[in-house]
mmCIF file of C-alpha atoms and ligand atoms in Angstrom:
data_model
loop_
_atom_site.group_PDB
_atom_site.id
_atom_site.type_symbol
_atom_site.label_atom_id
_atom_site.label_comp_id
_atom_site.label_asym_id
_atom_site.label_seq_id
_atom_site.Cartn_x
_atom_site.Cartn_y
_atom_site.Cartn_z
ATOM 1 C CA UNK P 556 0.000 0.000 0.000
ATOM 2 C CA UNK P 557 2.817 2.448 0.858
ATOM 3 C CA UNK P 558 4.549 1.683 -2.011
ATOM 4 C CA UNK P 559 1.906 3.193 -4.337
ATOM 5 C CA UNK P 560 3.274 6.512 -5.134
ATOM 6 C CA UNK P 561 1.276 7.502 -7.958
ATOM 7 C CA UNK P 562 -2.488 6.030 -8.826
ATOM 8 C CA UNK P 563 -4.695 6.802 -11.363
ATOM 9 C CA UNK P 564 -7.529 4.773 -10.996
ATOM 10 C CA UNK P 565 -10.214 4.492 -14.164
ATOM 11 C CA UNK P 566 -9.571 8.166 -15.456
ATOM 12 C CA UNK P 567 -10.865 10.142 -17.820
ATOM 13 C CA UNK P 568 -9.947 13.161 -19.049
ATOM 14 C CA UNK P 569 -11.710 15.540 -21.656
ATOM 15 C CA UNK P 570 -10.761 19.028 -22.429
ATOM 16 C CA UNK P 571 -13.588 20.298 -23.216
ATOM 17 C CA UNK P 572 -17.257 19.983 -21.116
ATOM 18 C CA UNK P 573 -18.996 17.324 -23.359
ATOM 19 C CA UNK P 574 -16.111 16.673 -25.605
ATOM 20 C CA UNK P 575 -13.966 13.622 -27.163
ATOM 21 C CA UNK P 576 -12.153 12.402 -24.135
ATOM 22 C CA UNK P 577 -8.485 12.411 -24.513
ATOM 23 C CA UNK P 578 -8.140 9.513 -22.555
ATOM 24 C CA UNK P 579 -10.915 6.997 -21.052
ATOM 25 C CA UNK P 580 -10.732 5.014 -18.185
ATOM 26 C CA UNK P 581 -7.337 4.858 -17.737
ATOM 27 C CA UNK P 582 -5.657 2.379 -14.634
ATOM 28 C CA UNK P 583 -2.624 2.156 -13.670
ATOM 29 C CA UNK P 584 -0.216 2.264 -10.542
ATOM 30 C CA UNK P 585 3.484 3.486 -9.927
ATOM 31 C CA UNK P 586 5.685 1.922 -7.090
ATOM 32 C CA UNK P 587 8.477 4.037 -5.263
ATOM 33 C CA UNK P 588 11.600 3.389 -7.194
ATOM 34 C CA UNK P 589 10.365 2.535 -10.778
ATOM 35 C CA UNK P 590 11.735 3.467 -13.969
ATOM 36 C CA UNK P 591 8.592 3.447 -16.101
ATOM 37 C CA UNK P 592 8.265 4.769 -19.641
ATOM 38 C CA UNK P 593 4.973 5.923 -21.459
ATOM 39 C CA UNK P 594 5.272 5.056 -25.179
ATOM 40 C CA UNK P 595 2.516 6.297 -27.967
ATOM 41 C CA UNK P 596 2.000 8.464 -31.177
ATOM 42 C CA UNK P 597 1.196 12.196 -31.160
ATOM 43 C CA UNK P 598 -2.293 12.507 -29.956
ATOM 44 C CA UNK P 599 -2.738 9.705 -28.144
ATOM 45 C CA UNK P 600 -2.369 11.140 -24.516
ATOM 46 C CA UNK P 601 0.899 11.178 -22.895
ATOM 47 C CA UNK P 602 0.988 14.915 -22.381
ATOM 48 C CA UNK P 603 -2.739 14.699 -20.355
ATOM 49 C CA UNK P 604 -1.268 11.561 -18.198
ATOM 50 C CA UNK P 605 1.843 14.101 -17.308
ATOM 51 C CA UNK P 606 -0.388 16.880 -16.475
ATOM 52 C CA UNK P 607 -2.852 15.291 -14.279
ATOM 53 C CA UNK P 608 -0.087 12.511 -12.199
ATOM 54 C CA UNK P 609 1.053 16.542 -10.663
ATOM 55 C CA UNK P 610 -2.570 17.788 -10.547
ATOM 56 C CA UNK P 611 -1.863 20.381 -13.363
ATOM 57 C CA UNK P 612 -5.167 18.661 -14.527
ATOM 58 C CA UNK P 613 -7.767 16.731 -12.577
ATOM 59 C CA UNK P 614 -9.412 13.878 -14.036
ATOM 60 C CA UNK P 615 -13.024 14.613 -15.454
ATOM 61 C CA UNK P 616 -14.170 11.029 -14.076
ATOM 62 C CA UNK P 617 -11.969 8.675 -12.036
ATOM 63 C CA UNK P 618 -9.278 9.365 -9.429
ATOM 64 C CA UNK P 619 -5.462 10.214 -9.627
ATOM 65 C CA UNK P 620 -3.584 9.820 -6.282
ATOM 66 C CA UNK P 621 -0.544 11.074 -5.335
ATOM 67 C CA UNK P 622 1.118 8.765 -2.658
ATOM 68 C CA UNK P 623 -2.295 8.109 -1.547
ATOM 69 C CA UNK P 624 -3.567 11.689 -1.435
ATOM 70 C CA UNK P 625 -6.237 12.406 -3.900
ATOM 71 C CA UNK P 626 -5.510 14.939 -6.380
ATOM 72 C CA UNK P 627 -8.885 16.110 -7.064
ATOM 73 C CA UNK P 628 -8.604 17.433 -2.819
ATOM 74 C CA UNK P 629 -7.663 21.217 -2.709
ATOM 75 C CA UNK P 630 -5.712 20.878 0.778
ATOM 76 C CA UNK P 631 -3.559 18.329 -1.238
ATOM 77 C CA UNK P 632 -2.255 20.262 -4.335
ATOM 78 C CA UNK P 633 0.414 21.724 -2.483
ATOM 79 C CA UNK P 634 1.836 18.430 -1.596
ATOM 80 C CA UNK P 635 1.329 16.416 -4.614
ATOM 81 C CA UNK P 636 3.047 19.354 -6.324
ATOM 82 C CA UNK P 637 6.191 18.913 -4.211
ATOM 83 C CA UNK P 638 5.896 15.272 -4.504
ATOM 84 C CA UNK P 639 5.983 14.679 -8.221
ATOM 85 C CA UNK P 640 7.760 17.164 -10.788
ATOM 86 C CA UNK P 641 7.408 17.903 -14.091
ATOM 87 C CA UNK P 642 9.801 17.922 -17.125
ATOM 88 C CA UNK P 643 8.596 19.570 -20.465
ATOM 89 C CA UNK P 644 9.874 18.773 -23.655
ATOM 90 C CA UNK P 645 11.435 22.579 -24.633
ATOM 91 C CA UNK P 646 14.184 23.113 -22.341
ATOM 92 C CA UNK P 647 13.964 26.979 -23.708
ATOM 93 C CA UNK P 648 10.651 27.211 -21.962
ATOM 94 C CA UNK P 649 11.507 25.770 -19.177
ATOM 95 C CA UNK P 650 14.694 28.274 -17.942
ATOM 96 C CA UNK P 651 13.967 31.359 -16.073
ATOM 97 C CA UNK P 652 17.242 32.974 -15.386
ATOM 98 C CA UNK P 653 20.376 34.054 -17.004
ATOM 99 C CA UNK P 654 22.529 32.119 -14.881
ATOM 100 C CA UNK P 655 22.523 28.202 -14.712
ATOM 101 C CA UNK P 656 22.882 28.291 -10.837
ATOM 102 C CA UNK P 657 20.195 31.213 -10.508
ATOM 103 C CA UNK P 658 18.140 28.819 -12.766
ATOM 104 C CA UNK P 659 18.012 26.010 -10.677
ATOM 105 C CA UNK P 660 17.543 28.537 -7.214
ATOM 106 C CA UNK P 661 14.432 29.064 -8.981
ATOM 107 C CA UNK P 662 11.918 27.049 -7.830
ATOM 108 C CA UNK P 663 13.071 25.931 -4.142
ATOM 109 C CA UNK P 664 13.483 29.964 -3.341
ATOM 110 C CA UNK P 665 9.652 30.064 -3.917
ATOM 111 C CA UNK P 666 9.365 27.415 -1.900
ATOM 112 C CA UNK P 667 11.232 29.672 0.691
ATOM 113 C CA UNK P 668 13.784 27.131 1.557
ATOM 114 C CA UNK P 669 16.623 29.224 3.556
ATOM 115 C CA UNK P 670 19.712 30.679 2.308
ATOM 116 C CA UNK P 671 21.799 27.739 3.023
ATOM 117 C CA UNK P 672 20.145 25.072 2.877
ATOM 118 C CA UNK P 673 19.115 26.298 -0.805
ATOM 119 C CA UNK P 674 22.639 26.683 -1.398
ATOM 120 C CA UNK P 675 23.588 22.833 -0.850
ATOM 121 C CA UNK P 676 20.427 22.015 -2.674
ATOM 122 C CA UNK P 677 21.261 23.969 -6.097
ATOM 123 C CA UNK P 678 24.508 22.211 -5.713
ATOM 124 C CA UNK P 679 23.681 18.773 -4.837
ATOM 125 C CA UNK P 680 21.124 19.025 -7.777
ATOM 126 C CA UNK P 681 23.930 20.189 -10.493
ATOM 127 C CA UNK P 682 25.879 17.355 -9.150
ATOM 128 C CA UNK P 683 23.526 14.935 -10.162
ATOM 129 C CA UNK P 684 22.587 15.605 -13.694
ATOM 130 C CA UNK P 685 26.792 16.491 -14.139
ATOM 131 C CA UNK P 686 26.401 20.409 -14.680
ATOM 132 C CA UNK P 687 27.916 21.558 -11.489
ATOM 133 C CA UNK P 688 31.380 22.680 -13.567
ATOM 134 C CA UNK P 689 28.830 25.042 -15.668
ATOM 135 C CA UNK P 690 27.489 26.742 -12.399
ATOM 136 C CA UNK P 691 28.369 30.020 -13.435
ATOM 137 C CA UNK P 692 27.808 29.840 -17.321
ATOM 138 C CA UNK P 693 24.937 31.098 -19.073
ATOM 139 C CA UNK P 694 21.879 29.411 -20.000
ATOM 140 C CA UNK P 695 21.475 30.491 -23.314
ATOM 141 C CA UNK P 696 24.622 29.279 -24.321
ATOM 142 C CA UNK P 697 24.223 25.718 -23.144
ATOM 143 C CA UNK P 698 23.155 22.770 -25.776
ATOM 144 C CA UNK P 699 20.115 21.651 -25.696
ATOM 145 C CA UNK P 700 20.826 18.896 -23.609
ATOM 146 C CA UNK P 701 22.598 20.544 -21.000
ATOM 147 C CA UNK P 702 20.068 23.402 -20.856
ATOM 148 C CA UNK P 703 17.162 19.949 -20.466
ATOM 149 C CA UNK P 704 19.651 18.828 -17.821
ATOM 150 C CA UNK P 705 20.102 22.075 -15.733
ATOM 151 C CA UNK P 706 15.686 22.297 -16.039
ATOM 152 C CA UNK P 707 15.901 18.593 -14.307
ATOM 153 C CA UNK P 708 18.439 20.134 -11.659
ATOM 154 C CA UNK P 709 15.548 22.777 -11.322
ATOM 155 C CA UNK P 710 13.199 20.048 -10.617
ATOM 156 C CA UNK P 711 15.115 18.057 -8.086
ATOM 157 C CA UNK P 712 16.432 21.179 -5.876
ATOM 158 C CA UNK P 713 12.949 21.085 -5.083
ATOM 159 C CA UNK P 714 13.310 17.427 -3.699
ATOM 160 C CA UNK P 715 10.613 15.285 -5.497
ATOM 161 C CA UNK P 716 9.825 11.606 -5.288
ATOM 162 C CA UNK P 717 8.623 11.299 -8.406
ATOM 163 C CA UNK P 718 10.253 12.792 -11.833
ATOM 164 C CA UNK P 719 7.779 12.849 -14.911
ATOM 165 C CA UNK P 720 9.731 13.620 -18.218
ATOM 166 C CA UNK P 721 7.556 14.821 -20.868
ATOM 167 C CA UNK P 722 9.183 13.721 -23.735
ATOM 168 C CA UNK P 723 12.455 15.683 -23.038
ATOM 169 C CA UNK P 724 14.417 14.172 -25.230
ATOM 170 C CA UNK P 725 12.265 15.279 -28.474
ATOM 171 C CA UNK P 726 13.853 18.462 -29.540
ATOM 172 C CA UNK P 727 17.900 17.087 -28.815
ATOM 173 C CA UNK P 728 20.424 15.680 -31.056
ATOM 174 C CA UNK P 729 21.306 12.190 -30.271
ATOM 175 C CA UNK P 730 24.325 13.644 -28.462
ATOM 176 C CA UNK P 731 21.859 15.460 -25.971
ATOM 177 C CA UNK P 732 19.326 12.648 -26.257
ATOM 178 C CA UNK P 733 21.500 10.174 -24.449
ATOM 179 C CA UNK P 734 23.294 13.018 -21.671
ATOM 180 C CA UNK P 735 19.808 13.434 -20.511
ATOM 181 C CA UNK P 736 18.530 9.891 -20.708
ATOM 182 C CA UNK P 737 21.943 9.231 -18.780
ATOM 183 C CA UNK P 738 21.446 11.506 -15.952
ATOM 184 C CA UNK P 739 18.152 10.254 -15.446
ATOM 185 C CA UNK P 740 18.465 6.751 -15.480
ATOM 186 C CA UNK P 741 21.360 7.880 -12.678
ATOM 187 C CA UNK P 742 18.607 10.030 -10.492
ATOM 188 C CA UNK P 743 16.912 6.397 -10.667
ATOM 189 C CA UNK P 744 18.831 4.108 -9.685
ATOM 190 C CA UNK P 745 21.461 5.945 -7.098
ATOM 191 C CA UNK P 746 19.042 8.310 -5.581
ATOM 192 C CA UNK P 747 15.876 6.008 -5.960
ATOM 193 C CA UNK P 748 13.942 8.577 -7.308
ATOM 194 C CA UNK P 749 10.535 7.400 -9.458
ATOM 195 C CA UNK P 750 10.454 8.322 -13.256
ATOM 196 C CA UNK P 751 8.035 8.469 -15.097
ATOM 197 C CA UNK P 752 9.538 8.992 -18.797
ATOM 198 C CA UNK P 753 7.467 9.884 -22.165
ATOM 199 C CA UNK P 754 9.117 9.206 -25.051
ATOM 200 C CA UNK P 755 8.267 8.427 -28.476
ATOM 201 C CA UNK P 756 12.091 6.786 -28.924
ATOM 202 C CA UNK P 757 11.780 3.246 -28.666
ATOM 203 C CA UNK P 758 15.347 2.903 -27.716
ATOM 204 C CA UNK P 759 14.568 5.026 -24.598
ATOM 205 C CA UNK P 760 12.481 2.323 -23.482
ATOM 206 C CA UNK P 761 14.689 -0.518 -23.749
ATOM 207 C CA UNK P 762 16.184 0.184 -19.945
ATOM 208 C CA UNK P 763 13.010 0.882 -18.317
ATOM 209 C CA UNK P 764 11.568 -1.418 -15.247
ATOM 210 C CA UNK P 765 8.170 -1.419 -16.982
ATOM 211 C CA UNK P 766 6.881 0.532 -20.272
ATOM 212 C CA UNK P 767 3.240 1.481 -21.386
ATOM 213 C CA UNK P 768 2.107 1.996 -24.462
ATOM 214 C CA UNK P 769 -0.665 4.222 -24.919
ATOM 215 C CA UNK P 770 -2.770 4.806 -27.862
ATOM 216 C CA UNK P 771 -5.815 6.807 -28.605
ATOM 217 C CA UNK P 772 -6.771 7.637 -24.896
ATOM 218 C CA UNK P 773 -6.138 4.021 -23.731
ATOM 219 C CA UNK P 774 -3.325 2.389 -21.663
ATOM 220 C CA UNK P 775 -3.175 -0.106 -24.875
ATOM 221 C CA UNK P 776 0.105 -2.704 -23.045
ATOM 222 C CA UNK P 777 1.607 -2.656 -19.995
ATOM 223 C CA UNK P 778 4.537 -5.129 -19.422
ATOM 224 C CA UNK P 779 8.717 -5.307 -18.976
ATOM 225 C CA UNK P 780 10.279 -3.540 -22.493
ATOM 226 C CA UNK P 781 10.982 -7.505 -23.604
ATOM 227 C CA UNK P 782 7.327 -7.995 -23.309
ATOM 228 C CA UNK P 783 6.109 -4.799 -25.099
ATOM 229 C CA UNK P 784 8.609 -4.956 -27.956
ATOM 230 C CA UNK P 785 7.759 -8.820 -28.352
ATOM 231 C CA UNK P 786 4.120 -7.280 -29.662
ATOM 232 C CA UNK P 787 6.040 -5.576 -33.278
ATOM 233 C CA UNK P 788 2.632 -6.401 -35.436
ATOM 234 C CA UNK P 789 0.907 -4.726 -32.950
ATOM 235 C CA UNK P 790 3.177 -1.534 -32.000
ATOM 236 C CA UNK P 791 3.236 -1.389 -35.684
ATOM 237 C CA UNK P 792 -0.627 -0.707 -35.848
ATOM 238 C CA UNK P 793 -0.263 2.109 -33.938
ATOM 239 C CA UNK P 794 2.482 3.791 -35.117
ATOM 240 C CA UNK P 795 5.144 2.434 -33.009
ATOM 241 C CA UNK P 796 7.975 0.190 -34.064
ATOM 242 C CA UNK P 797 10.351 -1.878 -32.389
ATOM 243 C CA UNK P 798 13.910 -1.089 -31.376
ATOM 244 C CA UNK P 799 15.917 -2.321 -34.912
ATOM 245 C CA UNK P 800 17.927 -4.864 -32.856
ATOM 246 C CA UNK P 801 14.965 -6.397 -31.307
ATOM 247 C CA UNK P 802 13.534 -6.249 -34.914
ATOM 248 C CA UNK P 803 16.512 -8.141 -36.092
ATOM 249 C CA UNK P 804 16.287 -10.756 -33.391
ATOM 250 C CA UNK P 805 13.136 -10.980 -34.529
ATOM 251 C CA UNK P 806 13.776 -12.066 -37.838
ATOM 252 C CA UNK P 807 16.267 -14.652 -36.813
ATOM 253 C CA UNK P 808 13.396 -16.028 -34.371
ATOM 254 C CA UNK P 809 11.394 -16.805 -37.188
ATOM 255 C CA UNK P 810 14.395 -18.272 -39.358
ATOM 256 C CA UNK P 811 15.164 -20.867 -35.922
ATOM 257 C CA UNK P 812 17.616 -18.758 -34.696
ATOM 258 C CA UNK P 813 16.221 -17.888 -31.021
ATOM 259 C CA UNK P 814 18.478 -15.459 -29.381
ATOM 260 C CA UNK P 815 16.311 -14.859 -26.775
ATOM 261 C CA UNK P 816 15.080 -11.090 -25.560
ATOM 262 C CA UNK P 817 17.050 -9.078 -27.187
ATOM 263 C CA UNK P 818 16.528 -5.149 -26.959
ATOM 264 C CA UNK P 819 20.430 -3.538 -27.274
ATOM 265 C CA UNK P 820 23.498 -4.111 -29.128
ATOM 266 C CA UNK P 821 25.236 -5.768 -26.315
ATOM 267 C CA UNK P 822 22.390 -8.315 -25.350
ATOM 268 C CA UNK P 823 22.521 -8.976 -29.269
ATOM 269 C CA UNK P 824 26.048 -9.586 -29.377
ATOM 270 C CA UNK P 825 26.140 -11.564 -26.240
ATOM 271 C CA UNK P 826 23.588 -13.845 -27.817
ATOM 272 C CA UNK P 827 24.876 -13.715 -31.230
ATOM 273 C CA UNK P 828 28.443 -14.667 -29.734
ATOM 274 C CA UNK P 829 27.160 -17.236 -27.188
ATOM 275 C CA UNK P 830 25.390 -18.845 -30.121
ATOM 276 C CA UNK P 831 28.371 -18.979 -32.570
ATOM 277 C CA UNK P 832 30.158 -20.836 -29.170
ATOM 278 C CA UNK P 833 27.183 -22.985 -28.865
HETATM 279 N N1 ADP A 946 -5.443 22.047 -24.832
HETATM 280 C C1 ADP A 946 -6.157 21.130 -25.505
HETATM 281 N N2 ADP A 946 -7.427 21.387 -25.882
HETATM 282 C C2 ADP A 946 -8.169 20.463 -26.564
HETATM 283 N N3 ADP A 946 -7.710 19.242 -26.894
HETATM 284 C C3 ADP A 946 -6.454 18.931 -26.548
HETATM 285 C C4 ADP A 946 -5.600 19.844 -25.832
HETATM 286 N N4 ADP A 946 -4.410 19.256 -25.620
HETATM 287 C C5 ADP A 946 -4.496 18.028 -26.163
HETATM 288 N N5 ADP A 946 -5.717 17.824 -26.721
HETATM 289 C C6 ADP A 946 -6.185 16.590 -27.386
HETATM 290 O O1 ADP A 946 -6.125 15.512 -26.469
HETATM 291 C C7 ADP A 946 -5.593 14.339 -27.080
HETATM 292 C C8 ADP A 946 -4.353 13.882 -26.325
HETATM 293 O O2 ADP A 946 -3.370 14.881 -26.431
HETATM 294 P P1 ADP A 946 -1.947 14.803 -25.689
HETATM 295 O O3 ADP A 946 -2.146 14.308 -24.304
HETATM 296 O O4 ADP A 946 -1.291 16.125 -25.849
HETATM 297 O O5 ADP A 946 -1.213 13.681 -26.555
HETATM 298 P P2 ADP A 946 0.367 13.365 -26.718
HETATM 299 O O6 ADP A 946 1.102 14.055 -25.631
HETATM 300 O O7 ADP A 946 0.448 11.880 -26.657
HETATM 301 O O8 ADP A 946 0.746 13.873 -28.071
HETATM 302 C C9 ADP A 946 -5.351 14.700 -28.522
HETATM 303 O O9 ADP A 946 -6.450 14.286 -29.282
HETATM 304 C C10 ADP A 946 -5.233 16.190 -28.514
HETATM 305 O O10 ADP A 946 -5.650 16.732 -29.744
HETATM 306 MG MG1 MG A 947 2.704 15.369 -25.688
#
């Protein structure tokens, strides 16, 4: 029970009073520590799920609670807020000040955290996504992917539980794509903080705990990345694909050469090797 940390429990969400719901009665439940990824096309409703897990949103029907407390509950929006944050996909939206360290003061100042302890905060958070040396640098002359990774640093100095990424990889160069997948994956596993990561890269998915693929309003599978990307016909139908290794594996499969789950290039040349031994 404890370990529930976010909830949503059969919601649905529509934008407008008596219109097309952008999604419909959508379950599902996030324990403390995961890594879980949200895959689906434009459209299908991985923006709404981001917006109503941190109660920018509240569900039309259904419930969304945030380690227990129930969104939809005025006296809770403060804490849900500082429970879960929220990543957006344009990093240039997303920075406030001129100066990296200033940016990433931001938010726990209006939290009024004091002087020092705000201090350690800023710098334990540009630690952790690897941008402490750029402190002092400007934000507008970052890379996309540091400027993504000093708007994360903003996030955490304000402590969360819970990360949701909304598709912040989208607008970066492969280059930035993986710094910021890196960092996170980090945040993850060495400071046990939940993520909740949107992408529309399949690769991106291929380290998660658990990934869901949504389509059209609907939670559409919900399994371990070797489970999801075993469904290509079906991904396919909805505008998905398969990571190109697992795709290869794939093809082998049906020739009788079973390599077993198979999502990156090392597990394929593992298998490919330990075959070749075999
Ligand atoms: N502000 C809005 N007003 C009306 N409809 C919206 C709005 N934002 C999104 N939608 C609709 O809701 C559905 C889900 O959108 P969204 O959650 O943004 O999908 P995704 O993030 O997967 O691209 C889409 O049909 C989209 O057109
Ligand atoms: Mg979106």
């Amino acid at each position: 029970m404890e370990n529930k940390l976010l909830e949503f429990q059969n919601v649905t969400y529509s934008y407008e009073e008596d219109g097309p719901a952008a999604l419909q009665g959508v379950s599902f439940t996030v324990e403390k520590g995961q890594f879980v990824v949200i895959l689906g096309h434009n459209g299908s409703g991985k923006s709404t799920i981001a917006k109503l897990s941190n109660s920018i949103y509240l569900p039309t029907e259904g419930k969304v609670f945030v380690n227990g407390m129930d969104t939809a509950d005025e006296q809770n929006e403060m804490n849900c807020r500082k429970t879960i944050g929220v990543v957006f996909q344009n990093p240039d939206n997303q920075i406030v000040a001129s100066i990296v360290e200033e940016d990433v003061a931001f938010g726990p100042e209006n939290l009024c955290i004091p002087q020092k302890e705000l201090r350690v905060r800023v710098d334990e958070a540009l630690h952790s996504v690897g941008m402490y040396d750029y402190r002092h640098h400007e934000t507008h002359k970052l890379s996309g992917g540091q400027k993504q990774r000093v708007a994360i640093a903003g996030i955490l100095a304000m402590k969360p539980q819970c990360i949701v990424l909304d598709e912040p990889t989208a607008m970066l160069d492969p280059k930035g794509r993986r710094e910021v997948m890196q960092a996170v994956r980090k945040l993850n596993q060495e400071e046990g903080i939940t993520v909740l990561f949107i992408t529309h890269f399949m690769e991106e998915a291929v380290h998660a705990d658990r990934v869901m693929v949504v389509d059209d309003g609907k939670i559409l599978l919900d399994g371990t990345p070797a489970e999801i990307f075993r469904q290509s016909t079906l991904l396919q139908k909805v505008g998905l694909d398969v990571p190109e290794v697992a795709r290869l594996a794939a093809a082998l499969r049906e020739k009788g050469a079973d390599l077993g789950d198979v999502l990156t290039e090392d597990d394929f040349v593992q298998a490919f090797a330990a075959g070749m031994e075999g």
